[in-house]
């Protein structure tokens, strides 16, 4: 649990993006627990699996900078 791997912008959006990103897109499901911990979810943001409560999508972080020395967020 002490090590995480964050994806780079190129792995997510670039011409050499990972196959899983090409197949499923960048929407990431968010759990109720994550929302209780402060995770943001928009009322109109869903994964490509559907539009029910279990398919809500949230924001997530990348390894790449947003150009202002902050991690870039996706979502």
mmCIF file of N, CA, C and O in Angstrom, residues 12-37:
data_model
loop_
_atom_site.group_PDB
_atom_site.id
_atom_site.type_symbol
_atom_site.label_atom_id
_atom_site.label_comp_id
_atom_site.label_asym_id
_atom_site.label_seq_id
_atom_site.Cartn_x
_atom_site.Cartn_y
_atom_site.Cartn_z
ATOM 1 N N UNK A 12 -1.871 8.445 -20.921
ATOM 2 C CA UNK A 12 -3.325 8.609 -20.858
ATOM 3 C C UNK A 12 -3.892 9.148 -22.163
ATOM 4 O O UNK A 12 -4.854 8.609 -22.710
ATOM 5 N N UNK A 13 -3.308 10.225 -22.685
ATOM 6 C CA UNK A 13 -3.870 10.931 -23.835
ATOM 7 C C UNK A 13 -3.045 10.844 -25.104
ATOM 8 O O UNK A 13 -3.548 11.139 -26.174
ATOM 9 N N UNK A 14 -1.792 10.504 -25.006
ATOM 10 C CA UNK A 14 -0.888 10.580 -26.144
ATOM 11 C C UNK A 14 -1.142 9.550 -27.228
ATOM 12 O O UNK A 14 -1.991 8.665 -27.110
ATOM 13 N N UNK A 15 -0.381 9.675 -28.299
ATOM 14 C CA UNK A 15 -0.518 8.747 -29.423
ATOM 15 C C UNK A 15 -0.120 7.330 -29.019
ATOM 16 O O UNK A 15 -0.523 6.372 -29.662
ATOM 17 N N UNK A 16 0.662 7.205 -27.953
ATOM 18 C CA UNK A 16 1.056 5.888 -27.442
ATOM 19 C C UNK A 16 0.336 5.569 -26.135
ATOM 20 O O UNK A 16 0.890 4.907 -25.264
ATOM 21 N N UNK A 17 -0.913 6.055 -25.997
ATOM 22 C CA UNK A 17 -1.639 5.816 -24.748
ATOM 23 C C UNK A 17 -1.840 4.322 -24.520
ATOM 24 O O UNK A 17 -1.819 3.524 -25.459
ATOM 25 N N UNK A 18 -2.012 3.970 -23.269
ATOM 26 C CA UNK A 18 -2.192 2.570 -22.906
ATOM 27 C C UNK A 18 -3.467 2.015 -23.527
ATOM 28 O O UNK A 18 -4.465 2.720 -23.672
ATOM 29 N N UNK A 19 -3.428 0.735 -23.883
ATOM 30 C CA UNK A 19 -4.586 0.098 -24.521
ATOM 31 C C UNK A 19 -5.844 0.220 -23.667
ATOM 32 O O UNK A 19 -6.940 0.407 -24.192
ATOM 33 N N UNK A 20 -5.698 0.132 -22.356
ATOM 34 C CA UNK A 20 -6.862 0.211 -21.481
ATOM 35 C C UNK A 20 -7.520 1.593 -21.558
ATOM 36 O O UNK A 20 -8.735 1.731 -21.461
ATOM 37 N N UNK A 21 -6.716 2.650 -21.756
ATOM 38 C CA UNK A 21 -7.262 4.000 -21.907
ATOM 39 C C UNK A 21 -8.010 4.119 -23.233
ATOM 40 O O UNK A 21 -9.058 4.756 -23.307
ATOM 41 N N UNK A 22 -7.467 3.496 -24.271
ATOM 42 C CA UNK A 22 -8.134 3.518 -25.573
ATOM 43 C C UNK A 22 -9.465 2.774 -25.505
ATOM 44 O O UNK A 22 -10.445 3.190 -26.103
ATOM 45 N N UNK A 23 -9.490 1.692 -24.773
ATOM 46 C CA UNK A 23 -10.691 0.848 -24.711
ATOM 47 C C UNK A 23 -11.780 1.444 -23.813
ATOM 48 O O UNK A 23 -12.947 1.457 -24.176
ATOM 49 N N UNK A 24 -11.397 1.931 -22.622
ATOM 50 C CA UNK A 24 -12.388 2.369 -21.636
ATOM 51 C C UNK A 24 -12.488 3.873 -21.449
ATOM 52 O O UNK A 24 -13.404 4.358 -20.800
ATOM 53 N N UNK A 25 -11.538 4.637 -21.951
ATOM 54 C CA UNK A 25 -11.556 6.083 -21.764
ATOM 55 C C UNK A 25 -10.949 6.477 -20.429
ATOM 56 O O UNK A 25 -10.381 5.654 -19.712
ATOM 57 N N UNK A 26 -11.100 7.736 -20.059
ATOM 58 C CA UNK A 26 -10.439 8.252 -18.869
ATOM 59 C C UNK A 26 -11.363 8.392 -17.667
ATOM 60 O O UNK A 26 -10.910 8.738 -16.586
ATOM 61 N N UNK A 27 -12.660 8.152 -17.848
ATOM 62 C CA UNK A 27 -13.590 8.254 -16.720
ATOM 63 C C UNK A 27 -13.292 7.139 -15.718
ATOM 64 O O UNK A 27 -13.149 5.982 -16.082
ATOM 65 N N UNK A 28 -13.168 7.511 -14.467
ATOM 66 C CA UNK A 28 -12.809 6.571 -13.411
ATOM 67 C C UNK A 28 -13.932 6.525 -12.382
ATOM 68 O O UNK A 28 -14.316 7.564 -11.834
ATOM 69 N N UNK A 29 -14.457 5.336 -12.131
ATOM 70 C CA UNK A 29 -15.540 5.194 -11.153
ATOM 71 C C UNK A 29 -15.068 5.642 -9.774
ATOM 72 O O UNK A 29 -13.908 5.470 -9.416
ATOM 73 N N UNK A 30 -15.966 6.251 -9.032
ATOM 74 C CA UNK A 30 -15.654 6.703 -7.680
ATOM 75 C C UNK A 30 -16.591 5.994 -6.706
ATOM 76 O O UNK A 30 -17.768 5.801 -7.001
ATOM 77 N N UNK A 31 -16.063 5.589 -5.597
ATOM 78 C CA UNK A 31 -16.867 4.871 -4.606
ATOM 79 C C UNK A 31 -17.530 5.841 -3.628
ATOM 80 O O UNK A 31 -17.119 6.990 -3.500
ATOM 81 N N UNK A 32 -18.551 5.356 -2.944
ATOM 82 C CA UNK A 32 -19.198 6.161 -1.907
ATOM 83 C C UNK A 32 -18.186 6.549 -0.835
ATOM 84 O O UNK A 32 -18.207 7.668 -0.321
ATOM 85 N N UNK A 33 -17.289 5.626 -0.494
ATOM 86 C CA UNK A 33 -16.274 5.899 0.521
ATOM 87 C C UNK A 33 -15.377 7.049 0.093
ATOM 88 O O UNK A 33 -15.054 7.935 0.880
ATOM 89 N N UNK A 34 -14.983 7.054 -1.174
ATOM 90 C CA UNK A 34 -14.145 8.144 -1.687
ATOM 91 C C UNK A 34 -14.871 9.479 -1.606
ATOM 92 O O UNK A 34 -14.272 10.505 -1.281
ATOM 93 N N UNK A 35 -16.154 9.474 -1.895
ATOM 94 C CA UNK A 35 -16.940 10.703 -1.811
ATOM 95 C C UNK A 35 -17.020 11.175 -0.367
ATOM 96 O O UNK A 35 -16.867 12.360 -0.076
ATOM 97 N N UNK A 36 -17.220 10.241 0.566
ATOM 98 C CA UNK A 36 -17.264 10.606 1.981
ATOM 99 C C UNK A 36 -15.943 11.197 2.461
ATOM 100 O O UNK A 36 -15.919 12.038 3.358
ATOM 101 N N UNK A 37 -14.835 10.777 1.853
ATOM 102 C CA UNK A 37 -13.519 11.302 2.212
ATOM 103 C C UNK A 37 -13.218 12.630 1.525
ATOM 104 O O UNK A 37 -12.163 13.206 1.734
#
